[in-house]
PDB file of C-alpha atoms and ligand atoms in Angstrom:
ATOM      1  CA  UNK Z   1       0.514 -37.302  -6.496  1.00  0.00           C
ATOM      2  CA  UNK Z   2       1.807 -33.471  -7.174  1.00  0.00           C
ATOM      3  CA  UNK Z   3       0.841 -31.757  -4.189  1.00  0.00           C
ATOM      4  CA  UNK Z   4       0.896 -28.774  -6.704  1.00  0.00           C
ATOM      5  CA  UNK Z   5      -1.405 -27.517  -8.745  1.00  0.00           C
ATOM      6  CA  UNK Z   6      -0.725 -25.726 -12.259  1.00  0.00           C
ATOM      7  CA  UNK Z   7      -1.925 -22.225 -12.641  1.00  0.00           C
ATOM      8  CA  UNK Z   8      -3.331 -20.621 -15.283  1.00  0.00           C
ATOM      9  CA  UNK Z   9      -3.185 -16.817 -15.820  1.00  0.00           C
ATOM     10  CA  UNK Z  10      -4.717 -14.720 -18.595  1.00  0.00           C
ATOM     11  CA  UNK Z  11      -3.965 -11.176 -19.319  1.00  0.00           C
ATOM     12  CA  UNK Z  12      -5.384  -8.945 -21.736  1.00  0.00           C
ATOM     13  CA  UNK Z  13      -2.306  -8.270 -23.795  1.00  0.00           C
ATOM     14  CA  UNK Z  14       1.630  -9.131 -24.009  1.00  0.00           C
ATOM     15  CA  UNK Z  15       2.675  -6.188 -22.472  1.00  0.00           C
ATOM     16  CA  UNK Z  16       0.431  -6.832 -19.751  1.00  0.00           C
ATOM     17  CA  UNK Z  17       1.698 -10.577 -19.743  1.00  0.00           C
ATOM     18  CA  UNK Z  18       4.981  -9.076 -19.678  1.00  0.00           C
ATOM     19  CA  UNK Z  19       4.559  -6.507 -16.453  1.00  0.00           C
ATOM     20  CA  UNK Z  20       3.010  -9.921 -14.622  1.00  0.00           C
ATOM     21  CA  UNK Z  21       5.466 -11.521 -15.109  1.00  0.00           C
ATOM     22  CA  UNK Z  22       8.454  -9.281 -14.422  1.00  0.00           C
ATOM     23  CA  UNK Z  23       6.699  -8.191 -10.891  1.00  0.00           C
ATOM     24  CA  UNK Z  24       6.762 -12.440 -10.500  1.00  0.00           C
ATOM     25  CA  UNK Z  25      10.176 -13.242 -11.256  1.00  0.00           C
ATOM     26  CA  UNK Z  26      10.954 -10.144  -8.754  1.00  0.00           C
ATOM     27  CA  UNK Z  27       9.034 -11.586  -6.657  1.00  0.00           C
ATOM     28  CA  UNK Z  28      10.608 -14.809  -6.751  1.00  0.00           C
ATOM     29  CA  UNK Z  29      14.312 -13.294  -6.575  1.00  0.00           C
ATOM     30  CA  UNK Z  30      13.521 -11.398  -3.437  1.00  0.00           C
ATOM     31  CA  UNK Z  31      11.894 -14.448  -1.821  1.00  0.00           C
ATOM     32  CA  UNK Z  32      15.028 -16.653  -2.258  1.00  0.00           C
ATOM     33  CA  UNK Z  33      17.332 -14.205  -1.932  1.00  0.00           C
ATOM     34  CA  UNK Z  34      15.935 -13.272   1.858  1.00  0.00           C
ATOM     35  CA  UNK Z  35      15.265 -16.589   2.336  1.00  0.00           C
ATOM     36  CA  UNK Z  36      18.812 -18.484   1.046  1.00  0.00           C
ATOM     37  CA  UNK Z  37      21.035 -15.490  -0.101  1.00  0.00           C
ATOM     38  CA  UNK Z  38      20.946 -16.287  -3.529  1.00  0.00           C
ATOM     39  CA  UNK Z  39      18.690 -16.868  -6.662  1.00  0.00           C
ATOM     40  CA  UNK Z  40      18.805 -19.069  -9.289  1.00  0.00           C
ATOM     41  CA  UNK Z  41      17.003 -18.618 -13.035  1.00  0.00           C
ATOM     42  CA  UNK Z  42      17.412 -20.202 -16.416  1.00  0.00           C
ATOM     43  CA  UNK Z  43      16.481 -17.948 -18.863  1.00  0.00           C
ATOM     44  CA  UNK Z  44      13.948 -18.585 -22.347  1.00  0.00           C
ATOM     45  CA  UNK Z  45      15.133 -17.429 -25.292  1.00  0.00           C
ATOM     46  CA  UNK Z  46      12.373 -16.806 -28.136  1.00  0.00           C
ATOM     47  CA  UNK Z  47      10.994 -13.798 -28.650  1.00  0.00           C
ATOM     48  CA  UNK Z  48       7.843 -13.595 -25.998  1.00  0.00           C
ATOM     49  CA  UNK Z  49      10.691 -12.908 -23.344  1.00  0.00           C
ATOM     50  CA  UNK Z  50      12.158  -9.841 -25.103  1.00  0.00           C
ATOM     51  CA  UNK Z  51       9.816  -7.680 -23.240  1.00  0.00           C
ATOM     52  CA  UNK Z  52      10.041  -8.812 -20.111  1.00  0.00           C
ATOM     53  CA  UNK Z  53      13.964  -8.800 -20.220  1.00  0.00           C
ATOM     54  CA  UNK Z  54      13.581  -4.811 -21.157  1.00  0.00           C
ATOM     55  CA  UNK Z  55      11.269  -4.436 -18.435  1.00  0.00           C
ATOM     56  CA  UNK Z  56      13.789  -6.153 -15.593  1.00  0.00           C
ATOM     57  CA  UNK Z  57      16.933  -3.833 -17.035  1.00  0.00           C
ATOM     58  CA  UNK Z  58      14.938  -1.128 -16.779  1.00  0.00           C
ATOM     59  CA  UNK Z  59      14.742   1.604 -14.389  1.00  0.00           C
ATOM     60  CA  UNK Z  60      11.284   1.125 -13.003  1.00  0.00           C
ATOM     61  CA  UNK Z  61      12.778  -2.551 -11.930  1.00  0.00           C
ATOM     62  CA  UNK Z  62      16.561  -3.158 -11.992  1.00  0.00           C
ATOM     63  CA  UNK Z  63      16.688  -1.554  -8.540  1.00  0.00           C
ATOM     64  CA  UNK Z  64      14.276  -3.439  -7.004  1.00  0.00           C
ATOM     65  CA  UNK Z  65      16.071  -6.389  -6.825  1.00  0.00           C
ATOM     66  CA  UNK Z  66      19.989  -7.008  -5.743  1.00  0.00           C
ATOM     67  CA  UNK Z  67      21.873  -8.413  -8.871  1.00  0.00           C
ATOM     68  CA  UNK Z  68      24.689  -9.516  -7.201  1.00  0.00           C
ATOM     69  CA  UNK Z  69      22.731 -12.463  -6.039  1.00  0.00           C
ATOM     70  CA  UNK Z  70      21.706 -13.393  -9.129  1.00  0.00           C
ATOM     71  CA  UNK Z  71      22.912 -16.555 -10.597  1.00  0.00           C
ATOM     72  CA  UNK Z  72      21.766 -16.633 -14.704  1.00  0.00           C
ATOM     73  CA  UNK Z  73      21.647 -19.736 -16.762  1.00  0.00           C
ATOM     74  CA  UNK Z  74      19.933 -20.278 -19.822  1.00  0.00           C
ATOM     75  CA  UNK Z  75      17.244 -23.062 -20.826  1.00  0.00           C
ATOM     76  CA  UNK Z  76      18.559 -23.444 -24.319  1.00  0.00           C
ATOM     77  CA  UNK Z  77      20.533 -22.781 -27.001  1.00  0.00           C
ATOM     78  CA  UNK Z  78      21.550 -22.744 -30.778  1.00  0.00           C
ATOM     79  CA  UNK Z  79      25.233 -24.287 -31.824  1.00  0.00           C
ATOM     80  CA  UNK Z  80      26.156 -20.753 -32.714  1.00  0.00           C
ATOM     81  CA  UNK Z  81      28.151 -17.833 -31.414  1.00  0.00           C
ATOM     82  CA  UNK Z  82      26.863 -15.562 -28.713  1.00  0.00           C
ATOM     83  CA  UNK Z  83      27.485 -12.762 -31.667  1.00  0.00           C
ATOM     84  CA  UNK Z  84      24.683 -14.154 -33.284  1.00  0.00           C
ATOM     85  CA  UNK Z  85      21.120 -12.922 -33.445  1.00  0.00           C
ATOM     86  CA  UNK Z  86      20.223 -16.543 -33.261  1.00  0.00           C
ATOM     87  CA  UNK Z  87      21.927 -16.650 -29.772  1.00  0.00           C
ATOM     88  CA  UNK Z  88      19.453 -17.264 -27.590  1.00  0.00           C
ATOM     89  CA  UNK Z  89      21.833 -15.732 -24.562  1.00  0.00           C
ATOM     90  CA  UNK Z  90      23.047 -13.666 -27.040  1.00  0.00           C
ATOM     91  CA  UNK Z  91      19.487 -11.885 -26.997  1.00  0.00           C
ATOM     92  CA  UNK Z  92      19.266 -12.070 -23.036  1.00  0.00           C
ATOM     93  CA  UNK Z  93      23.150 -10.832 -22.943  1.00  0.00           C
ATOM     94  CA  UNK Z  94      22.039  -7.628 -24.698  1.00  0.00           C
ATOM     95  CA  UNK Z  95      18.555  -7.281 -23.559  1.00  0.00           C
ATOM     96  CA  UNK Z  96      19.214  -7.793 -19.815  1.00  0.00           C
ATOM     97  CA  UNK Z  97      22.615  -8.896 -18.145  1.00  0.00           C
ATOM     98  CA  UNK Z  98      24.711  -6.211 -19.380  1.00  0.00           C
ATOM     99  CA  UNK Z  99      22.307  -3.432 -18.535  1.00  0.00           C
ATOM    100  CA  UNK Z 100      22.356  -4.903 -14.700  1.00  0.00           C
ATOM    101  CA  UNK Z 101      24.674  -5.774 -12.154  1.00  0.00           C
ATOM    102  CA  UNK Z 102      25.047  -9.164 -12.194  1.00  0.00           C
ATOM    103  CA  UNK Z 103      28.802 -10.872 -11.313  1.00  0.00           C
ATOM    104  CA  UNK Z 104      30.770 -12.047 -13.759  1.00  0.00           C
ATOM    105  CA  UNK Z 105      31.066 -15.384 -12.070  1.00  0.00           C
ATOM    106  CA  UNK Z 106      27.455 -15.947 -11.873  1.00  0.00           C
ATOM    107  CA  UNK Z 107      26.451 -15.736 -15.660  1.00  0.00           C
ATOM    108  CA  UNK Z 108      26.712 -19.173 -16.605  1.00  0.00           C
ATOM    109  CA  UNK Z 109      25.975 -19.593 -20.801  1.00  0.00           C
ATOM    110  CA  UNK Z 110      26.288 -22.783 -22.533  1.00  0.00           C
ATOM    111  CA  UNK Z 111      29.662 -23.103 -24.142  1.00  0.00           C
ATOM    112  CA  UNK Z 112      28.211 -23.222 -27.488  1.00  0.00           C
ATOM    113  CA  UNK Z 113      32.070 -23.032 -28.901  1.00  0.00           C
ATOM    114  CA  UNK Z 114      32.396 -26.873 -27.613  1.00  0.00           C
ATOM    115  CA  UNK Z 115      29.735 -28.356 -30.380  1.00  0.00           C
ATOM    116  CA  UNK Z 116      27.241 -30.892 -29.116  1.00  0.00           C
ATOM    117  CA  UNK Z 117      29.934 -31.391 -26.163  1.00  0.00           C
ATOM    118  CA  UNK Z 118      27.992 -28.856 -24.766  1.00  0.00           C
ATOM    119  CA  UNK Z 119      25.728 -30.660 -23.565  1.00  0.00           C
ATOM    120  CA  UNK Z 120      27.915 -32.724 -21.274  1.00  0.00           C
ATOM    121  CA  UNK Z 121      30.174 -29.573 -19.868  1.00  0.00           C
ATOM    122  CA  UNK Z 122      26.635 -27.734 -18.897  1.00  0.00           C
ATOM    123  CA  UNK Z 123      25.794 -30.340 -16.944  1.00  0.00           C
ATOM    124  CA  UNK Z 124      28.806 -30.642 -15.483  1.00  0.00           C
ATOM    125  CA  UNK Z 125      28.639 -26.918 -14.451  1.00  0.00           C
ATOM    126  CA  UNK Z 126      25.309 -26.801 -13.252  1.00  0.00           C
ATOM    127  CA  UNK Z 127      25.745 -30.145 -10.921  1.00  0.00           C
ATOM    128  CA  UNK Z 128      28.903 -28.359  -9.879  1.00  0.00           C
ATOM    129  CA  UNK Z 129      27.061 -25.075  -8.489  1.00  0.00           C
ATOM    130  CA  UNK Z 130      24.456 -27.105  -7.156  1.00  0.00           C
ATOM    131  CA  UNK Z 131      26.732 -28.530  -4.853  1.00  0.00           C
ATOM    132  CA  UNK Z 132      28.568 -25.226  -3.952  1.00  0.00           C
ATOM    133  CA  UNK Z 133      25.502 -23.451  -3.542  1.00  0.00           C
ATOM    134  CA  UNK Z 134      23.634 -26.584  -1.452  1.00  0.00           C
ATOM    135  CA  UNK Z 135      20.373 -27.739  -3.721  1.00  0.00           C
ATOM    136  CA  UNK Z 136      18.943 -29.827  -6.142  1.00  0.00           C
ATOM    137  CA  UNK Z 137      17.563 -27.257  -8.559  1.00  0.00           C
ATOM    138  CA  UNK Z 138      17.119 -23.766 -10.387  1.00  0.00           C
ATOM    139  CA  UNK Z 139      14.484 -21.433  -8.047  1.00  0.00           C
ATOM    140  CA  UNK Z 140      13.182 -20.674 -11.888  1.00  0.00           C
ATOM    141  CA  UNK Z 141      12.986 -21.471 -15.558  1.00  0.00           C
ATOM    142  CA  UNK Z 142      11.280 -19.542 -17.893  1.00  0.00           C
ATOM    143  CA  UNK Z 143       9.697 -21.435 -20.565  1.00  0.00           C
ATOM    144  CA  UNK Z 144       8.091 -20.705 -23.869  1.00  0.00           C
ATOM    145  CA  UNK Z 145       5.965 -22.611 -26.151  1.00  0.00           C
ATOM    146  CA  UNK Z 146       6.146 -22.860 -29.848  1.00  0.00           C
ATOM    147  CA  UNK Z 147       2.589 -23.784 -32.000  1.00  0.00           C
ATOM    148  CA  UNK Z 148       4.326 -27.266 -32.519  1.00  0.00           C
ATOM    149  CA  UNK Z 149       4.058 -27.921 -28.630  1.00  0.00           C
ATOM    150  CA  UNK Z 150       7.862 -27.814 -27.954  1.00  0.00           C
ATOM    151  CA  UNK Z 151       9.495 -26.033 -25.373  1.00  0.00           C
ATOM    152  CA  UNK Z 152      13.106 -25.572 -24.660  1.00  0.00           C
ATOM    153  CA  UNK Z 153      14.934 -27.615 -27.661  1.00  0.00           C
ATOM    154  CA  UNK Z 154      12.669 -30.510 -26.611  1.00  0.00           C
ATOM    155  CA  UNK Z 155      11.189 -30.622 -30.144  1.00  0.00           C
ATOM    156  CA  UNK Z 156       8.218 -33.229 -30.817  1.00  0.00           C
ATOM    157  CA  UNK Z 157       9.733 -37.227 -32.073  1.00  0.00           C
ATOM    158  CA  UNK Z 158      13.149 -36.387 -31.073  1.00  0.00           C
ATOM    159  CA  UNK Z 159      14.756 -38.429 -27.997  1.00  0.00           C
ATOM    160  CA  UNK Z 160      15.857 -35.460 -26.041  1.00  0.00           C
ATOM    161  CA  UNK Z 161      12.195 -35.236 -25.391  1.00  0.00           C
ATOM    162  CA  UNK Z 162      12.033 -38.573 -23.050  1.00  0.00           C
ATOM    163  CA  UNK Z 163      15.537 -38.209 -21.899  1.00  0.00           C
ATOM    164  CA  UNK Z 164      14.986 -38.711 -17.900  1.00  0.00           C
ATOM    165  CA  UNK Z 165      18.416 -38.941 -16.353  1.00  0.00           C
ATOM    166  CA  UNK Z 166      20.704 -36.112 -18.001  1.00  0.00           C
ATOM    167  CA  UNK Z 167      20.206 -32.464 -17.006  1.00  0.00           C
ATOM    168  CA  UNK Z 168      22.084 -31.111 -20.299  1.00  0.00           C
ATOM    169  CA  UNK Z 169      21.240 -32.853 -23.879  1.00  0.00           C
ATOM    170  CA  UNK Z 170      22.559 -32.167 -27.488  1.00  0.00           C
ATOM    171  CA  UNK Z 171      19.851 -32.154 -29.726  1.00  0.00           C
ATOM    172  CA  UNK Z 172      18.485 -31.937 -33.060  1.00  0.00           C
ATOM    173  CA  UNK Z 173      16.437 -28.684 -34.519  1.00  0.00           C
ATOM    174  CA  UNK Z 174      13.079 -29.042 -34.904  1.00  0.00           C
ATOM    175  CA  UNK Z 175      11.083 -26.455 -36.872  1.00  0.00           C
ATOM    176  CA  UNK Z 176      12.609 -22.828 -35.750  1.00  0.00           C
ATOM    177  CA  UNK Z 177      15.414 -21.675 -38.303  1.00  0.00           C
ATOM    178  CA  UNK Z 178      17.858 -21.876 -38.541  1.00  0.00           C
ATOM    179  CA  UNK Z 179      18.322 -25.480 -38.876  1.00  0.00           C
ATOM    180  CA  UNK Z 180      21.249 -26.134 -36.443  1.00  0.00           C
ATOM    181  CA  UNK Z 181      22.035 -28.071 -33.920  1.00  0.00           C
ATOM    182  CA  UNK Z 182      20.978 -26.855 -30.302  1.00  0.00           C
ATOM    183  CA  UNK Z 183      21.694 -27.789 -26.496  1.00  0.00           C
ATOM    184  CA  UNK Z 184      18.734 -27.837 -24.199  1.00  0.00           C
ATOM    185  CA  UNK Z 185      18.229 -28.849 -20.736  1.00  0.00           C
ATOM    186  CA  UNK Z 186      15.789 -31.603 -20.093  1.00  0.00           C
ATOM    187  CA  UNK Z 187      12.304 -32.362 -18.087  1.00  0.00           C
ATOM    188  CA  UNK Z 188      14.614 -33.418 -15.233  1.00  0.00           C
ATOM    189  CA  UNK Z 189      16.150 -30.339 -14.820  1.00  0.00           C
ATOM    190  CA  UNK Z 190      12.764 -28.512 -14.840  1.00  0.00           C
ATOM    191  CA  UNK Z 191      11.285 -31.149 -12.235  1.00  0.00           C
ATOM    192  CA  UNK Z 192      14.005 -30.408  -9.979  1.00  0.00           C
ATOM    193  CA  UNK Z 193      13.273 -26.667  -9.744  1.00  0.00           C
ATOM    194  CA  UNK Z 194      10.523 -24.776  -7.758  1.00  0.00           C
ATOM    195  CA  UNK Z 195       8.800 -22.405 -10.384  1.00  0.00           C
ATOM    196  CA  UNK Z 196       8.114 -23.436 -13.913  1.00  0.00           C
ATOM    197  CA  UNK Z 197       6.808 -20.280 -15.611  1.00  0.00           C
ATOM    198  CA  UNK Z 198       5.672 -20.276 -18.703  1.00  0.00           C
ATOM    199  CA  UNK Z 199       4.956 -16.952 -21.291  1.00  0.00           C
ATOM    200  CA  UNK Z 200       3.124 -17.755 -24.345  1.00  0.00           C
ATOM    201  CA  UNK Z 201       1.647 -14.820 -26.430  1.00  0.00           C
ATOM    202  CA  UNK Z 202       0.183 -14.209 -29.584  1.00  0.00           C
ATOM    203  CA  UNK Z 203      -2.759 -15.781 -31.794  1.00  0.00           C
ATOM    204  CA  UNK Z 204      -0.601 -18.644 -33.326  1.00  0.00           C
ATOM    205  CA  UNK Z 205      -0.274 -20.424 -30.124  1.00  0.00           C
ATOM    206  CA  UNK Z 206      -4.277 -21.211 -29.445  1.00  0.00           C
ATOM    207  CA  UNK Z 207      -4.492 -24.240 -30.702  1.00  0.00           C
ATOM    208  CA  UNK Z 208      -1.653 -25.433 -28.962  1.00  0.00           C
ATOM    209  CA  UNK Z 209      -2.433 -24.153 -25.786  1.00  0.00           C
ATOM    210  CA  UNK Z 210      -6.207 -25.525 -26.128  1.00  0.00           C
ATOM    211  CA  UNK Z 211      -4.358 -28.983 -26.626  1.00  0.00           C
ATOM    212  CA  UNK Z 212      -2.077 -28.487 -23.615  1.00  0.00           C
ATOM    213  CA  UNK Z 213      -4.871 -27.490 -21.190  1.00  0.00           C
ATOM    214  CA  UNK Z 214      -7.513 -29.696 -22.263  1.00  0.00           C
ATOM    215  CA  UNK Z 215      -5.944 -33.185 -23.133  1.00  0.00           C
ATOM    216  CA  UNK Z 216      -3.715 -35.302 -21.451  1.00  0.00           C
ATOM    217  CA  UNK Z 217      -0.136 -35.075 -21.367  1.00  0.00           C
ATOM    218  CA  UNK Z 218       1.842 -36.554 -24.143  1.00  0.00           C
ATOM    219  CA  UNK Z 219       5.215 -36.530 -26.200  1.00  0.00           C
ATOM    220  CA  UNK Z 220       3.695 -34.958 -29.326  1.00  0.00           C
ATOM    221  CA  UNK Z 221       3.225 -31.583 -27.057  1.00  0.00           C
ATOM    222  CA  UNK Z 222       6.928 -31.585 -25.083  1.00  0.00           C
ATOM    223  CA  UNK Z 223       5.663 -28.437 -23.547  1.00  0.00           C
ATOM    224  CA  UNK Z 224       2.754 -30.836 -21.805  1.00  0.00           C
ATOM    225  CA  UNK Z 225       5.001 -32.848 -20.358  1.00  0.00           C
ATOM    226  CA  UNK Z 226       5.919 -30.264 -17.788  1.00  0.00           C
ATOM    227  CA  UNK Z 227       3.603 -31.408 -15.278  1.00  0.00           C
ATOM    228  CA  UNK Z 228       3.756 -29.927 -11.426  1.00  0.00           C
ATOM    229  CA  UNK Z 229       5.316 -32.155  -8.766  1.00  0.00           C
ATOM    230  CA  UNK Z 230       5.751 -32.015  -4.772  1.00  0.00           C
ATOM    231  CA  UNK Z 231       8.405 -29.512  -5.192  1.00  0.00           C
ATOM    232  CA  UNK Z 232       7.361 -28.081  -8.399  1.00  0.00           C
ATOM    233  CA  UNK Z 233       4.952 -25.251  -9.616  1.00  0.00           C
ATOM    234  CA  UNK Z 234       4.042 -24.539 -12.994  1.00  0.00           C
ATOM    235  CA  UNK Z 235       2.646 -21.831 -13.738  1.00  0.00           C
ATOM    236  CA  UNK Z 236       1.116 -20.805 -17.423  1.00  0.00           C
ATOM    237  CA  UNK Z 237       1.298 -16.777 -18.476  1.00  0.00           C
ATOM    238  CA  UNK Z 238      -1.003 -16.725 -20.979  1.00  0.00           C
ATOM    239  CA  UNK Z 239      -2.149 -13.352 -23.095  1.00  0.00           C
ATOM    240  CA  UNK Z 240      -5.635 -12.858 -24.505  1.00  0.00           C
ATOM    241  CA  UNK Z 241      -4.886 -14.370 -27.876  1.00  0.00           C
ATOM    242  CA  UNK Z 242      -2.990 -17.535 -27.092  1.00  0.00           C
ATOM    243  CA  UNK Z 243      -5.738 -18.297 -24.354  1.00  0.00           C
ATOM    244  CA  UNK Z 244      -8.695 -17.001 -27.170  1.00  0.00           C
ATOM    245  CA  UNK Z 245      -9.485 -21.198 -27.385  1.00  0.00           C
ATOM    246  CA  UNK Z 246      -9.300 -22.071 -23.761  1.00  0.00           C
ATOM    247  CA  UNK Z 247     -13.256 -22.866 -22.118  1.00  0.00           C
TER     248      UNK Z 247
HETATM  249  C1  LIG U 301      14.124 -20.786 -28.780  1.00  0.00           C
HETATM  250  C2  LIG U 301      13.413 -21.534 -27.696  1.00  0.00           C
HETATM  251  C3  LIG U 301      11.988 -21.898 -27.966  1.00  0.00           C
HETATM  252  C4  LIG U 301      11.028 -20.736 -27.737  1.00  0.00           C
HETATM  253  C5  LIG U 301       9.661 -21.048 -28.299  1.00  0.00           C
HETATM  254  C6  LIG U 301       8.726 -19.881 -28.183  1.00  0.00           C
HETATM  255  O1  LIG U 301      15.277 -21.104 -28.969  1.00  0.00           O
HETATM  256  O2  LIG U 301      13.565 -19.902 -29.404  1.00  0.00           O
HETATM  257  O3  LIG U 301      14.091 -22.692 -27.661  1.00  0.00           O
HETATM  258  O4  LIG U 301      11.597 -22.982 -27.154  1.00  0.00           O
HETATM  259  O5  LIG U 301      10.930 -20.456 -26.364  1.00  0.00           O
HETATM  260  O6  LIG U 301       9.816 -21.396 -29.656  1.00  0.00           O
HETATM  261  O7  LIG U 301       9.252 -18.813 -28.927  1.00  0.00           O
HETATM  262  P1  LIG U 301       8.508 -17.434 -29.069  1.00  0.00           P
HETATM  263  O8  LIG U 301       8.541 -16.790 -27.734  1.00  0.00           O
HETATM  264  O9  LIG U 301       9.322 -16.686 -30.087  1.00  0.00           O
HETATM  265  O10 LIG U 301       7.127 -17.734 -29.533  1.00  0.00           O
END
């Protein structure tokens, strides 16, 4: 049995969602970092995050924390070019890690240049600084939610949704344009990290959300499957509107 619970928190507005959560994740950073030396996040891409990316680069918060401990991944991505304003780190790139001072070394993208093969060298990379850095998963990974229930690329009736042993998968779209291919990793990467946080804002995502919280898990939401463990929280930002069906 998860010795965990998951949390559910409900602010007024996104910009209040968004000042939550970027006092959290700072939170979080300073915690491992003081603790282990280092901290580990996969970044969401979607647009809920926008703000809260603004709001770590800028100067009330980007001093708060020390970058150069930072080690940046992303949850998932679009088989396009970073150039693109479909790039999911292509958003983060601009919004956040070149306005702080993370290393070079410790920005680790998907390789969206290698096609689905993706997939397999992300994997690769991430196993690969797990073992240089000594654990078994990400400190954080920020999640969103889309009004179809998915989260990450893990898109309702496609397989990368059950997938249980690979970190990294190559997957189909599912209803965001454009219609492309995309690399996403899976539940088993989430399960193996300590925070789960999920932002959700806006009006659109009620009835989802109302389905999440008050039915059981099940592969028609993806985002429900993310389910606390012994070594994992999960933890549900909510604003006003996307919690306006919630009892
Ligand atoms: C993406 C993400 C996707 C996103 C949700 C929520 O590539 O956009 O894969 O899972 O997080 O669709 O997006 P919004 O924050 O824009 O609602």
């Amino acid at each position: 049995m998860a010795s965990n619970e998951r949390f559910i928190e409900v602010y007024p507005d996104k910009e209040a969602l968004s000042l939550a959560a970027v006092e959290r994740v700072i939170y979080e950073a300073n915690i491992s970092i003081s603790e282990k030396g280092f901290f580990t996040i996969a970044l969401a891409g979607g647009s809920t995050p926008k703000r809260l990316y603004e709001l770590l680069a800028s100067s009330d918060y980007r001093d708060k924390t020390d970058w150069s401990k930072w080690h940046i991944f992303i949850g998932d991505e679009r088989l396009v070019p970073f150039s693109s304003p479909d790039s999911n780190f292509g958003m983060a790139k601009s919004i956040l890690v070149d306005n702080v001072a993370i290393l070079e070394e410790n920005i680790h993208p998907i390789d969206t240049v290698l096609g689905n093969m993706a997939a397999v060298d992300y994997e690769k990379k991430l196993k690969a600084l797990y073992d240089r850095l000594g654990i078994s998963g990400l400190d954080v990974i920020l999640l969103g939610l889309g009004s179809d229930g998915h989260t990450l690329s893990l898109f309702p009736g496609k397989q990368a949704v059950t997938e249980k042993v690979s970190f990294v998968v190559a997957t189909e779209h599912g209803i965001l344009p454009p219609l492309v291919d995309r690399i996403s990793i899976t539940r088993a990467t989430v399960e193996a990290a300590k925070l789960a946080l999920f932002l959700v804002a806006g009006e659109d995502k009620s009835i989802v959300v109302e389905q999440i919280v008050h039915n059981s898990p099940s592969v028609t939401r993806p985002a429900s499957l993310i389910a606390p463990t012994d070594t994992l929280s999960v933890c549900w930002m909510l604003d006003q509107a996307a919690a306006s069906r919630l009892k």
